[in-house]
XYZ file of C-alpha atoms in Angstrom:
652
model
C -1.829 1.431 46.071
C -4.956 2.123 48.087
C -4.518 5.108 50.666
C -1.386 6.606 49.904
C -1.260 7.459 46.599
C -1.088 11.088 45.411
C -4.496 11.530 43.017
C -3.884 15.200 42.059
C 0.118 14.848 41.830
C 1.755 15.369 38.154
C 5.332 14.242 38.299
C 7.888 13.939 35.931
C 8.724 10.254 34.984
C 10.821 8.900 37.282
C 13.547 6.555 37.067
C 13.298 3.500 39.340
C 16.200 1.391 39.891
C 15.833 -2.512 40.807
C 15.749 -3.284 44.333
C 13.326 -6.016 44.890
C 14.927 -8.969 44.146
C 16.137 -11.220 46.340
C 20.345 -11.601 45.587
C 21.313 -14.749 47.069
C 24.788 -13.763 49.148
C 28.340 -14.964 48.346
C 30.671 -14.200 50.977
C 34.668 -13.728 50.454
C 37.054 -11.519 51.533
C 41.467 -11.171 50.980
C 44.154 -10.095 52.613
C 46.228 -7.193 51.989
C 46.534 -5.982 48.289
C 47.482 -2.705 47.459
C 46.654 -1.933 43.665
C 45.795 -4.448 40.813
C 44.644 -3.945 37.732
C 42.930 -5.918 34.681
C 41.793 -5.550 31.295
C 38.764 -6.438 30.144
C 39.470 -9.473 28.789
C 40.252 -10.890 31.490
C 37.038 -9.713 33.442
C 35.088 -10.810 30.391
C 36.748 -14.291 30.365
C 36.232 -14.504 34.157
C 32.962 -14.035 34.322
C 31.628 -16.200 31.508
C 33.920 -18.873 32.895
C 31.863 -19.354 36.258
C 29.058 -17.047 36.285
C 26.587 -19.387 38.810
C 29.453 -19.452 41.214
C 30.869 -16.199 41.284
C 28.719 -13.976 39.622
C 25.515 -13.794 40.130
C 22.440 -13.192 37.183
C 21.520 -9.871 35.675
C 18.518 -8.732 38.240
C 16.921 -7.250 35.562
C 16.930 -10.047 32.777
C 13.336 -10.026 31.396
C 13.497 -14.078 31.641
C 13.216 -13.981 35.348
C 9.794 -12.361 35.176
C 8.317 -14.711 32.551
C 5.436 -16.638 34.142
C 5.484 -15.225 37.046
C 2.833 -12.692 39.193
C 4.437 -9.505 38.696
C 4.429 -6.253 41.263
C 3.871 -2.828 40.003
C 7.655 -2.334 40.322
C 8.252 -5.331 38.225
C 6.053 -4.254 35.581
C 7.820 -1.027 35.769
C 11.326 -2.562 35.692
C 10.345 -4.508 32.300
C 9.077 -2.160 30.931
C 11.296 1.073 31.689
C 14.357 -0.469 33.024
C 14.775 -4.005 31.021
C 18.563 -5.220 30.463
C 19.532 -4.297 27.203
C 23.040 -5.506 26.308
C 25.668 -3.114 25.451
C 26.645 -2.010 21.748
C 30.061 -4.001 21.899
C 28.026 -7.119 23.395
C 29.240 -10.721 21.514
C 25.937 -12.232 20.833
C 25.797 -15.991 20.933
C 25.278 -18.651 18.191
C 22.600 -21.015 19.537
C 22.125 -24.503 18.876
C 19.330 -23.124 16.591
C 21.321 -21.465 14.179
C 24.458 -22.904 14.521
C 24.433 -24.342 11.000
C 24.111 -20.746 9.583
C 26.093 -19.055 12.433
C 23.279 -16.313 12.334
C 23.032 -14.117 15.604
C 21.010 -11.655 17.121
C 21.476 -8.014 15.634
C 21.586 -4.661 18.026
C 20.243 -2.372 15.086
C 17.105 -4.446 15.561
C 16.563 -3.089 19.195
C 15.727 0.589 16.797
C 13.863 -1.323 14.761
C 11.284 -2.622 17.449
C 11.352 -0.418 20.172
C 9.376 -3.335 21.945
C 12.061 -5.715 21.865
C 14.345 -7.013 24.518
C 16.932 -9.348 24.508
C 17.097 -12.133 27.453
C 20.712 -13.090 28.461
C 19.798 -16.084 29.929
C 17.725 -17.143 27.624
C 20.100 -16.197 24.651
C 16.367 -15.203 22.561
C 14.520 -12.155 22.369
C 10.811 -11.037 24.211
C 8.305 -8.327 23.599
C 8.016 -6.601 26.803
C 4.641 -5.476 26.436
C 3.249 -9.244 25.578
C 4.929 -10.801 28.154
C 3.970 -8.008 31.032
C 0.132 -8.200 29.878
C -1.047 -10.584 27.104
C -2.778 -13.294 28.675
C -4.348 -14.569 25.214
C -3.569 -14.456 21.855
C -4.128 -15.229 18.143
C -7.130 -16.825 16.144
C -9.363 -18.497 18.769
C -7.634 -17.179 21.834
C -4.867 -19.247 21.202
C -2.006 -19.976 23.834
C 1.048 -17.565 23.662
C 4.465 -18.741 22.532
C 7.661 -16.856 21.898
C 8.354 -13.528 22.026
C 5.931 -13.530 25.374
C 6.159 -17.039 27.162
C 8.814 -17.779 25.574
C 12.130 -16.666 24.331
C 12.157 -16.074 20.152
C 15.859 -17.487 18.840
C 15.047 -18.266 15.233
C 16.722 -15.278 13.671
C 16.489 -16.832 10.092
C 12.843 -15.593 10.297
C 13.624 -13.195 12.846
C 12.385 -9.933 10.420
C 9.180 -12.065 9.114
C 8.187 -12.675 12.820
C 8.396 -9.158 14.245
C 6.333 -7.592 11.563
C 3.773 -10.211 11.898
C 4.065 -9.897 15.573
C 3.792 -6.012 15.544
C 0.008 -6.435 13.484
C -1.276 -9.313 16.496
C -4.507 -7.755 18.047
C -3.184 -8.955 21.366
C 0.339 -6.605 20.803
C -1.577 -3.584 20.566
C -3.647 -4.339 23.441
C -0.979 -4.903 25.450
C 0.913 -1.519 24.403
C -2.053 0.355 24.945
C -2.123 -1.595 28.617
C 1.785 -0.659 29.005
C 0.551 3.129 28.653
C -2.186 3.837 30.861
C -0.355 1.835 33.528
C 2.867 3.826 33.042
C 0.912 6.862 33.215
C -0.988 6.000 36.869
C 2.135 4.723 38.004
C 4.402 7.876 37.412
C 1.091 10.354 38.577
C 0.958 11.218 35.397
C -3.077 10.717 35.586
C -4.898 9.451 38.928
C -6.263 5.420 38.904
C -10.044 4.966 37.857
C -10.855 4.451 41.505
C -9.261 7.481 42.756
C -11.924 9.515 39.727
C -14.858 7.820 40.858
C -14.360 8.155 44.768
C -14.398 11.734 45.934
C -14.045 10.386 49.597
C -11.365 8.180 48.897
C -8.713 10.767 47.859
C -9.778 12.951 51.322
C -9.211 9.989 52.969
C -5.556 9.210 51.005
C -4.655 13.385 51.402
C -5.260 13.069 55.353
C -3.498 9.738 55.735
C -0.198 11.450 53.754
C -1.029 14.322 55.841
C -0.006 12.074 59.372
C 2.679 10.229 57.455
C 5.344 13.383 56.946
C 5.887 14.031 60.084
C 6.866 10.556 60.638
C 8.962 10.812 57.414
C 10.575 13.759 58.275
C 11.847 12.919 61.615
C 13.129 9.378 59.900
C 15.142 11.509 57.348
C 16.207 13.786 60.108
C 17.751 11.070 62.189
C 19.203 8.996 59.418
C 20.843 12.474 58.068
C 22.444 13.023 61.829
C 22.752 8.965 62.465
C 20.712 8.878 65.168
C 19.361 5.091 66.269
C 15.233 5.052 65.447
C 14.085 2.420 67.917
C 17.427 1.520 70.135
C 17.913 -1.873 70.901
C 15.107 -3.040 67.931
C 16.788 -1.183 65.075
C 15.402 -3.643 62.480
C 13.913 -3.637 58.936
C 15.084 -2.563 55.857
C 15.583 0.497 54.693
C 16.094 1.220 51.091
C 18.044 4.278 49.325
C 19.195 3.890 45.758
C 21.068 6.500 44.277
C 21.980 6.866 40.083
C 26.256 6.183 40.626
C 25.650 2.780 39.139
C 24.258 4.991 35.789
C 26.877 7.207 36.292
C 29.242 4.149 36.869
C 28.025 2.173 33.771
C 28.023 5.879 31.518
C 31.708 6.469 31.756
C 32.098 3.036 30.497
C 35.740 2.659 33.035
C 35.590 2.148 36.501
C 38.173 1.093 39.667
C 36.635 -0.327 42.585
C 38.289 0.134 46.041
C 37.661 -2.140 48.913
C 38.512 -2.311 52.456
C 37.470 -4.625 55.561
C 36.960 -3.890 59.106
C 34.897 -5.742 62.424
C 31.963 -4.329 63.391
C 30.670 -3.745 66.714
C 29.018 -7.630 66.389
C 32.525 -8.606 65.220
C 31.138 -9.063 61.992
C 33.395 -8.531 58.814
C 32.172 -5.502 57.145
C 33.897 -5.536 53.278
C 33.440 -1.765 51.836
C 32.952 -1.243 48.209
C 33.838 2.232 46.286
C 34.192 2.923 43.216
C 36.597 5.672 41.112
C 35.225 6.813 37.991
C 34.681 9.697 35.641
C 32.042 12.082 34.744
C 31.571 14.895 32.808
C 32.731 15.823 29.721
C 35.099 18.546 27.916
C 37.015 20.414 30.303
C 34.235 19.799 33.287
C 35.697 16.130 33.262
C 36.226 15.234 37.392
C 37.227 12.360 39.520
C 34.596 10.688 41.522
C 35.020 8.375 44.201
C 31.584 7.338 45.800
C 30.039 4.796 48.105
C 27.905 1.678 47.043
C 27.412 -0.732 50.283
C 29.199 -2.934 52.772
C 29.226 -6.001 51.987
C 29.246 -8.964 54.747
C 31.944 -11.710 54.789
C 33.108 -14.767 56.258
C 36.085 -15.606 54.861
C 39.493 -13.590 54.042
C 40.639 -15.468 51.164
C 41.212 -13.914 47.693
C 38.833 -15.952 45.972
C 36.274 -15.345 48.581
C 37.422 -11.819 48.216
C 37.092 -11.797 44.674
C 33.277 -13.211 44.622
C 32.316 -10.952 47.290
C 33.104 -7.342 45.393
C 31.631 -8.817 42.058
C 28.415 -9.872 43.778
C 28.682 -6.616 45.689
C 29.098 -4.651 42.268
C 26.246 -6.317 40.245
C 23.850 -6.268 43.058
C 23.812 -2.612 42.849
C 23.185 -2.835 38.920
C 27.383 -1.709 38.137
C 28.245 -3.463 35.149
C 32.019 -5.555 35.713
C 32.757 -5.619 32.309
C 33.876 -2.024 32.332
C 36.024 -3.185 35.461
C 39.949 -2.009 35.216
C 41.177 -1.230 38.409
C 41.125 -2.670 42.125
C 43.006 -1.445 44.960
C 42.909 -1.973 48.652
C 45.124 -1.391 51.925
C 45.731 -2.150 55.152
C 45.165 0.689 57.714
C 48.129 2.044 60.062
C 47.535 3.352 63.714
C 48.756 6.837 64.344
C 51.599 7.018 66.746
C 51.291 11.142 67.793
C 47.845 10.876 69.259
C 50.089 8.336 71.928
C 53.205 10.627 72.234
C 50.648 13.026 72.750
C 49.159 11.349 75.482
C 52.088 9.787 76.949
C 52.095 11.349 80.366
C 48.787 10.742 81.122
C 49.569 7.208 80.386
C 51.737 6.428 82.960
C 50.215 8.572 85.048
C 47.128 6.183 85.067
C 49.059 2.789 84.511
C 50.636 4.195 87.896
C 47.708 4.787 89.787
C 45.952 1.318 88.851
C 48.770 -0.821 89.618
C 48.410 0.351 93.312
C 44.753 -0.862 92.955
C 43.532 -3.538 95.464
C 40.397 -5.101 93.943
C 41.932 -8.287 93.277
C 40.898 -8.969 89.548
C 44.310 -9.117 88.277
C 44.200 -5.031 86.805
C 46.986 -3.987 88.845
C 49.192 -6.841 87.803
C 48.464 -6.448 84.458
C 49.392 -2.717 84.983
C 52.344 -3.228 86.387
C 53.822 -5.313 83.192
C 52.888 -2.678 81.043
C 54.735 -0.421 83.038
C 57.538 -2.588 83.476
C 57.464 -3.237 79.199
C 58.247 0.881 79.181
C 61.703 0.353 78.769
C 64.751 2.280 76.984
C 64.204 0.355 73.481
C 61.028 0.952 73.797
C 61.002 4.837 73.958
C 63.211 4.951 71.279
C 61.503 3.163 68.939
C 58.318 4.981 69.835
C 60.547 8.452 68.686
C 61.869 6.681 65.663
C 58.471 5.902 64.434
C 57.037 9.209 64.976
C 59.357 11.052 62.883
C 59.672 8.495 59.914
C 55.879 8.669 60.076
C 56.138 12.425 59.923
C 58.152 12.177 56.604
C 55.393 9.927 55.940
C 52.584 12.484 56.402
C 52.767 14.836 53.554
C 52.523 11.232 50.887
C 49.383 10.248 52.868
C 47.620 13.659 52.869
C 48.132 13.819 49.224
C 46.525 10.219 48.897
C 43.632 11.219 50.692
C 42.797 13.376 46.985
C 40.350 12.138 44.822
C 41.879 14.008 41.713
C 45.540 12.691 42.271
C 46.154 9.906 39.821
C 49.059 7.083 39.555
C 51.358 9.611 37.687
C 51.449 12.272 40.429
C 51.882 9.569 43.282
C 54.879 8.084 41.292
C 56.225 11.129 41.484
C 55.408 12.002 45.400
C 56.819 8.488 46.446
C 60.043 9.061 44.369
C 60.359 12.542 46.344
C 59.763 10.770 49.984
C 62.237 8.108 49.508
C 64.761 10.748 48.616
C 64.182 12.254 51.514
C 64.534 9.325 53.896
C 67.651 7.748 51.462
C 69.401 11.365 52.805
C 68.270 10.520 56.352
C 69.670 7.277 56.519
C 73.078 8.839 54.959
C 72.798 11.419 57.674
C 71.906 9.481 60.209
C 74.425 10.386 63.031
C 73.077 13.584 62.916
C 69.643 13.189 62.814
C 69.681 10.476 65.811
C 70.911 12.603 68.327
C 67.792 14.995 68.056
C 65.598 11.781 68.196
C 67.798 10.446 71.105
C 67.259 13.504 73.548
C 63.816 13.324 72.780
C 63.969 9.547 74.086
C 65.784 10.910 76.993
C 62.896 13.587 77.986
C 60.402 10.787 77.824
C 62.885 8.559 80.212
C 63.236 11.198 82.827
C 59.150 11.160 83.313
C 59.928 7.501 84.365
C 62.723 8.160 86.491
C 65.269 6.020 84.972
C 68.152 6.224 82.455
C 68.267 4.836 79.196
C 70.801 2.223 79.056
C 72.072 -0.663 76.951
C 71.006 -4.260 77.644
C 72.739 -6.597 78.822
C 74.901 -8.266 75.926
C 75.905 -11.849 76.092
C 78.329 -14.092 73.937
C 75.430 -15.851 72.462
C 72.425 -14.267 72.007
C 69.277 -16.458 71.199
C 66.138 -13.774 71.302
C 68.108 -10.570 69.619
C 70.863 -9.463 67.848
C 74.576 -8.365 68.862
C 75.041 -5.767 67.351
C 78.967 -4.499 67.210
C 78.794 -0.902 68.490
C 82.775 0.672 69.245
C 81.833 1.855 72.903
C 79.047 1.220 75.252
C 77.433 4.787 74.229
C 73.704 4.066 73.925
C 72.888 6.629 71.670
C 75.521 5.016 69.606
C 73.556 1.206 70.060
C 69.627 2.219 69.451
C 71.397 4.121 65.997
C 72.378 1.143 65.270
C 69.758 -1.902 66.826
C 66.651 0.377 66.103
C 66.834 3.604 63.773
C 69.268 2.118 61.132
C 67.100 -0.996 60.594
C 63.736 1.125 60.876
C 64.486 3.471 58.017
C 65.754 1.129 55.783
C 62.789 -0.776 56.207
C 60.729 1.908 55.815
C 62.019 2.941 52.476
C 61.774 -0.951 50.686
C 58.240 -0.658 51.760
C 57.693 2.232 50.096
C 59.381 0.954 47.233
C 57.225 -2.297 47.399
C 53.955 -0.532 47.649
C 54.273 2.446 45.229
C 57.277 2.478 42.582
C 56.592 -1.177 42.014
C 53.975 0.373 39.751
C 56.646 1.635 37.353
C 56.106 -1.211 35.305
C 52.386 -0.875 34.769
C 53.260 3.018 34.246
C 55.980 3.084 31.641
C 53.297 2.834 28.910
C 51.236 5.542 30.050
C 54.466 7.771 30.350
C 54.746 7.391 26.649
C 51.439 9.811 26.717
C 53.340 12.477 28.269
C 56.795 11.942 27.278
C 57.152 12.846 23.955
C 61.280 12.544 23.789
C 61.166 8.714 23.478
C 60.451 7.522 20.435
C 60.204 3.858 21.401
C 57.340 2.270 21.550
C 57.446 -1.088 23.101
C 56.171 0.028 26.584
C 53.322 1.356 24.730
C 52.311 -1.198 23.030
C 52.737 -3.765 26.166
C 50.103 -1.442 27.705
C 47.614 -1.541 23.964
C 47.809 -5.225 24.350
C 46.948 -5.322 28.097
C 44.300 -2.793 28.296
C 42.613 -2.750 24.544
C 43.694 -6.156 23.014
C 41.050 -5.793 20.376
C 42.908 -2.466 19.214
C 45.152 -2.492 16.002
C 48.658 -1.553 17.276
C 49.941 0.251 14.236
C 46.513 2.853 14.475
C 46.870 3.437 18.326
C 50.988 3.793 17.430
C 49.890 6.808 14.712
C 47.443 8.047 17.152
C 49.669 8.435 19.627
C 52.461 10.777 17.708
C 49.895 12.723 16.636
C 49.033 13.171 20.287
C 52.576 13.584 20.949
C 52.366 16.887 18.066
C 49.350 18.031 18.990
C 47.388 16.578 21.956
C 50.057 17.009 24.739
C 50.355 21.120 24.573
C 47.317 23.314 24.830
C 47.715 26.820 23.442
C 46.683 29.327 25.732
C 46.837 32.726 24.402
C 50.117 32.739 23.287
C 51.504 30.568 26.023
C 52.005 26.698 26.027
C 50.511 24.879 29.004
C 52.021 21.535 29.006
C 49.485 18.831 30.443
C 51.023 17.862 34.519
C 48.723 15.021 35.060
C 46.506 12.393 33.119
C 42.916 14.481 34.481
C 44.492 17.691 32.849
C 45.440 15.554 30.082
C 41.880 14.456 29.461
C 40.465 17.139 29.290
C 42.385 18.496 26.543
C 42.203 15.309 24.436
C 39.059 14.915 21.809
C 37.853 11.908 21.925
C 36.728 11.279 18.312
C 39.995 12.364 17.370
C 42.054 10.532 19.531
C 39.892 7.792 20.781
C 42.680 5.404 22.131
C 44.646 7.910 23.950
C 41.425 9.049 25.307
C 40.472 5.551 26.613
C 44.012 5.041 28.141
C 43.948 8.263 29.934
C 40.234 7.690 31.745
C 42.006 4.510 32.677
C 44.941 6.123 34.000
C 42.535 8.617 36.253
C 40.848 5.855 37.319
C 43.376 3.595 38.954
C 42.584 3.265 42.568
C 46.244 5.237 44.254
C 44.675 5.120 47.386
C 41.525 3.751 49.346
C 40.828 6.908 51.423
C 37.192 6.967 50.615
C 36.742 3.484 51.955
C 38.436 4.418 55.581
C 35.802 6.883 56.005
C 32.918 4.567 55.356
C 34.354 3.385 57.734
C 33.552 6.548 60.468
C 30.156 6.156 59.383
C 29.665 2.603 60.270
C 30.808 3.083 63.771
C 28.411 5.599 64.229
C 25.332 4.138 62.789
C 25.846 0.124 64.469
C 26.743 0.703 67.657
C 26.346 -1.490 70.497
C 22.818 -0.845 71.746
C 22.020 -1.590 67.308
C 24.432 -4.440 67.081
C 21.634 -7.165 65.445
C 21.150 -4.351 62.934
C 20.991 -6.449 59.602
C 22.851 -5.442 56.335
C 19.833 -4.430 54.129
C 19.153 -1.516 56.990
C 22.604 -0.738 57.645
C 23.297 0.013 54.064
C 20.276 2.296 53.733
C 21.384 4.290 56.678
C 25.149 4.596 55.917
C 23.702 5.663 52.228
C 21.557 8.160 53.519
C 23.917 9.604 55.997
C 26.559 9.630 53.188
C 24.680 11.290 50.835
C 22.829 13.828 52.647
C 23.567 16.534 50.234
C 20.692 14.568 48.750
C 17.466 16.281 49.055
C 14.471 13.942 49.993
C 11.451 15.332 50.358
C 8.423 13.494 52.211
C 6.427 13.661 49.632
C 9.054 11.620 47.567
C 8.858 8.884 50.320
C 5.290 8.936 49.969
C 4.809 8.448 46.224
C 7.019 5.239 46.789
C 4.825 3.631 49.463
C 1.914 4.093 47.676
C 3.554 2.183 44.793
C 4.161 -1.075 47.402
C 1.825 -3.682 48.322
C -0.105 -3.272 51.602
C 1.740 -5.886 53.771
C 5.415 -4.785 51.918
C 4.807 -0.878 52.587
C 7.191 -1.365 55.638
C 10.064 -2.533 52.935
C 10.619 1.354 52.194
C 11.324 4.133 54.491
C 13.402 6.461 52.377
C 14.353 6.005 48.595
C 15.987 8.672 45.952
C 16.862 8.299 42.415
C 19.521 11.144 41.670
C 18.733 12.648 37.888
C-alpha cells in the first residue's frame, strides 16, 4: 500500500464489491425469444441440477480462500462481504448427520456474529480464524475446523462455538480483524505511515501527480473518448451497488440482446428490470450490468451465458422470474427520406469507369427499383407508422405487461379496420408509389402473368388495373401478416396474464386462473390463504380513497404501491412480479449506442474486462467519481496489480 495511501484521510466504511476473481467464461447465446418467464422452482431446480456446467461458484464462498495467500481485498471480502445464504435457504443434510437429519440453523448466524456458512463445503468457518490464526490451542497446536476446515457436526454444533469463542487464538484474531479493518477503510493511518514523517510527504506529492491523470481518464471515459488509440488495452474496473439493489427487491427480469461488434465479435447484453423503493416511492428500474462475449447462438449456450453473466456480477438467480429478448427492426423512413438522393448517386456511379465492378453492381440495384418494389416500400412505411405509437410506449420503463396488453389490443384494431377498408386506404398509398415512380421515369405496371407461374403467385385481379394487383399481391398479404405477428408476439401473453387480471378484476369470482398463476409463481404458497387474501384485496386493496373520491388502481406499479405488504403479502409478491416482466428490451438497444462508440475500429482488440468498465462508466456518469476515490483504491492494490484499477465506485 506503500506510496499511495491517504495517511490523514478519515472515510466512512466503504463497501467493496468482489472483483478479483478470476470467472472462468461460458459462452452461449439464442435466437429470437420475445418474453419467457419462470418460477423459482424451476431456477432453483436448474441450477442445483448442473451447477459446474452452467453455473458457475459463489465468488465469494469463504471455502475458496481457505489455505490460500490472501490480498487485502480478500481479507476484506471475508470479512465484510462473506456469502451468507438467504433466510429461505434449504440447508443440506450431510453424510455426517444423516442418521439424525440435523442441519445447519440461520438463527445461529445472530448467535455468532463470527460465523459463516460455506456452500461448497456444506460446514460452517469463523472468518476471523481462518483470515489470521496461524496457530492454535495448547502447545501451538495445528488448526482444524471452523478455520482450515469446514465444521459440519451440528450435534455438537452449540458445545463447539462456545468453546471456540473462549480459544486465545479467536480473540487474537478478532482483535487482528479490527485494526486491519480500520487501516484499510482510513479509519486510522498504518504504523509505518506514524513513524515516517517523510514517507507520507512523499505519498501526498505522488497523489498530488496522479489526479490529473485520473481526472482526464474519468473525463474521457464520461465523453467515450479512446485513451491510447490503437493500444486501448487493460482492464478497467467500475462496480456499481444494482446487484444489492438487484438481490434487495428479492424479484428480478433480466433482458438480453446480441449484436457484432466492430471485430465481428458477438456482444450478448445483459439488463435487468427490478424494483426499488418502498411505499408509494416504489419505481421501475431497468439498468445495465455488462456484455457478455459469445460464440454460439444456441439456447442452451444462451441460457449458460446470462446465468454466468448474472452471478459474475454478484446478482443472485434464484430471485430470477422473468427473461425477455427481441430481435431489432430497421427503420424504413430514414430511406423514404433519403430516396432521391439514392438514385441520384446509384445513377452517377453506374456511369463510373474504374473497372472494379461498382458500376455494374450499381446498375442492378437500379434495375431491382422496380414497380413492386416501390410499393412495398409505401406499404411498409405506413403499417410501420401504425406501428410507431406501440413501440414508443415500449421504450417506458414504468409500462408493465397489463398496459401493453392493452396497447397491442388497440393497434390490431386499428389495422383489422384497415384491412376491412382497404380499397380506400390503398389508393392514398398507391399515388404515393406513383410520385416515387415518376423520379425514375417509368410507369408502374403489372408483370408479366403467365399460365404457370413457378417463382410467384397469380393472383386473380378482374382487370389489368395495377392499383387493383399490388392491393391484392402486396398490401392485402402485408397487413394480414402484420397483425398475426402482433398477435404472436404480444396477446399470446393472455394466458400468462389471466391470473394477474384476477388482481384487478374484481367482477369474476372464479378463481382457477388464479390459482394456475399461485402454483406457477409461489408453489410453496397454500392456495386457500392466497384465495382469502386475494378477496380481501378485491374489498379493500384495489380502490384507494382519496378525499372523498375513489381512484381505482390502472396498472400493477400503481397497484403496488397501494398494497401493504404485511397485509397482503401474496398479492404483493405477484404484483412486483407483474412490474417486473421484461415487455420490452429497449434498455438493451441502447447499450447498444454505447458500444459502437466506445470499440471502434482504431480499438477493435479492446478486450471485454476494459470494454465493460468503459461502457459502465459512460453509462453511469450521473455517478460522481472523485480522484481521490480512485486513489484510495490503488493504494489498496499490490504494487505490480495497481494497473488492474483505473476507476471504481460503489453507489451507497
Amino acid at each position: 500500500m506503500e506510496n499511495l495511501s491517504n495517511p490523514n484521510k478519515k472515510t466512512k466504511k466503504c463497501v467493496i464489491t468482489n472483483y478479483f476473481t478470476q470467472v472462468t467464461d461460458v459462452r452461449g447465446a439464442s435466437s429470437e425469444i420475445v418474453t419467457q418467464t419462470h418460477p423459482v422452482s424451476e431456477l432453483s431446480s436448474a441450477q442445483n441440477t448442473d451447477r459446474n456446467q452452467v453455473i458457475e461458484p459463489r465468488n465469494n464462498d469463504v471455502s475458496l480462500f481457505v489455505n490460500c495467500s490472501l490480498t487485502d481485498e480478500e481479507k476484506h471480502l471475508i470479512l465484510v462481504k462473506p456469502w451468507i445464504p438467504p433466510t429461505t435457504y434449504a440447508f443440506p443434510i450431510t453424510e455426517q448427520n444423516k442418521k439424525r437429519k440435523l442441519i445447519f440453523q440461520y438463527k445461529w448466524f445472530t448467535t455468532y456474529n463470527w460465523l459463516v456458512y460455506s456452500e461448497l463445503q456444506e460446514g460452517a468457518f469463523c472468518k476471523f480464524c481462518m483470515v489470521f490464526a496461524t496457530t492454535g490451542g495448547v502447545g501451538q497446536q495445528k488448526l482444524g475446523a471452523l478455520t482450515l476446515t469446514a465444521f459440519k457436526n451440528w450435534k455438537k454444533a452449540k458445545e463447539v462455538f462456545n468453546d471456540h469463542l473462549n480459544y486465545d487464538y479467536h480473540k487474537l484474531s478478532v482483535a487482528k480483524a479490527e485494526g486491519f479493518l480500520n487501516i484499510y477503510c482510513n479509519k486510522k493511518p498504518s504504523i509505518i505511515n506514524a513513524l515516517d514523517d517523510d514517507r507520507v510527504k512523499i505519498i501526498k506529492q505522488n497523489r498530488e501527480r496522479l489526479i490529473p491523470i485520473i481526472e482526464c481518464i474519468l473525463l474521457c471515459g464520461y465523453q467515450e473518448i479512446p485513451l491510447r488509440g490503437s493500444n486501448d488495452f487493460g482492464p478497467i474496473n467500475f462496480k456499481t451497488s444494482t446487484h444489492n439493489e438487484v438481490n434487495k427487491s428479492q424479484c428480478f427480469s433480466v433482458m438480453a440482446d446480441e449484436t457484432t461488434d466492430v471485430s465481428v465479435s458477438e456482444q450478448l447484453t445483459i439488463c435487468v428490470r427490478y424494483l426499488s423503493g418502498t411505499g408509494s416511492n416504489i419505481e421501475i428500474n431497468e439498468d445495465f450490468l455488462k456484455f457478455y462475449e459469445i460464440s454460439s447462438l444456441t439456447g442452451n449456450d444462451l441460457a449458460s451465458a446470462i446465468l454466468n453473466g448474472l452471478n459474475s456480477c454478484g446478482v443472485d438467480c434464484d430471485f430470477l422470474f422473468g427473461q425477455g429478448w427481441v430481435q431489432r427492426y430497421d427503420a424504413i423512413n430514414d430511406f423514404i427520406e433519403l430516396f432521391p438522393c439514392v438514385v441520384t448517386a446509384l445513377n452517377n456511379i453506374s456511369e463510373w469507369n474504374d473497372g472494379s465492378g461498382t458500376s455494374t453492381d450499381a446498375s442492378i440495384l437500379l434495375n431491382a427499383i422496380d414497380s413492386e418494389f416501390l410499393v412495398a416500400l409505401q406499404v411498409i412505411k405506413v403499417l410501420f407508422s401504425f406501428g410507431l405509437p406501440l413501440c414508443k410506449q415500449l421504450q417506458k420503463k414504468n409500462i408493465d405487461l397489463r398496459e401493453m396488453i392493452s396497447l397491442a389490443n388497440i393497434s390490431i384494431k386499428v389495422l383489422e379496420n384497415l384491412r376491412e377498408n382497404v380499397d380506400h386506404e390503398f389508393k392514398k398509398i398507391f399515388k404515393e408509389a406513383q410520385r416515387l415512380a415518376e423520379m425514375l421515369d417509368f410507369e408502374i405496371s403489372v408483370k408479366r402473368l403467365a399460365n404457370r407461374q413457378k417463382h410467384r403467385s397469380n393472383y386473380i385481379i378482374s382487370s389489368d388495373d395495377p392499383e387493383d394487383y399490388y392491393r391484392v399481391s402486396i398490401c392485402i398479404p402485408f397487413i394480414e401478416s402484420f397483425i398475426y405477428q402482433l398477435n404472436e408476439r404480444f396477446l399470446a401473453h393472455q394466458n400468462i396474464f389471466k391470473g394477474f387480471q384476477c388482481l384487478f378484476d374484481d367482477t369474476n369470482s372464479d378463481h382457477t386462473d388464479f390459482e394456475t398463476l399461485v402454483s406457477f409463481y409461489l408453489p410453496q404458497i397454500d392456495l386457500t390463504t392466497a384465495i382469502c387474501e386475494l378477496q380481501i384485496w378485491k374489498q379493500k386493496g384495489k380502490c384507494v380513497a382519496v378525499g372523498s373520491d375513489e381512484v381505482i388502481t390502472s396498472n400493477a406499479l400503481d397497484a403496488i404501491k397501494h398494497c401493504d405488504p404485511i397485509i397482503f403479502p401474496n398479492i404483493f409478491t405477484l404484483l412486483k412480479i407483474l412490474c417486473t416482466l421484461p415487455v420490452s428490451t429497449a434498455t438493451p438497444e441502447r447499450t447498444f449506442s454505447s458500444l459502437k462508440r466506445v470499440k471502434t475500429y482504431l480499438r477493435n482488440s479492446m478486450k471485454e474486462d476494459r470494454l465493460n468498465g468503459l461502457v459502465l462508466l459512460s453509462y453511469y456518469r450521473n455517478i460522481e467519481i472523485t480522484p481521490e476515490e480512485v486513489l484510495d483504491e490503488l493504494a489498496k492494490k499490490k504494487r505490480k496489480n495497481r494497473s488492474d484499477i483505473i476507476t471504481y465506485k460503489t453507489l451507497k
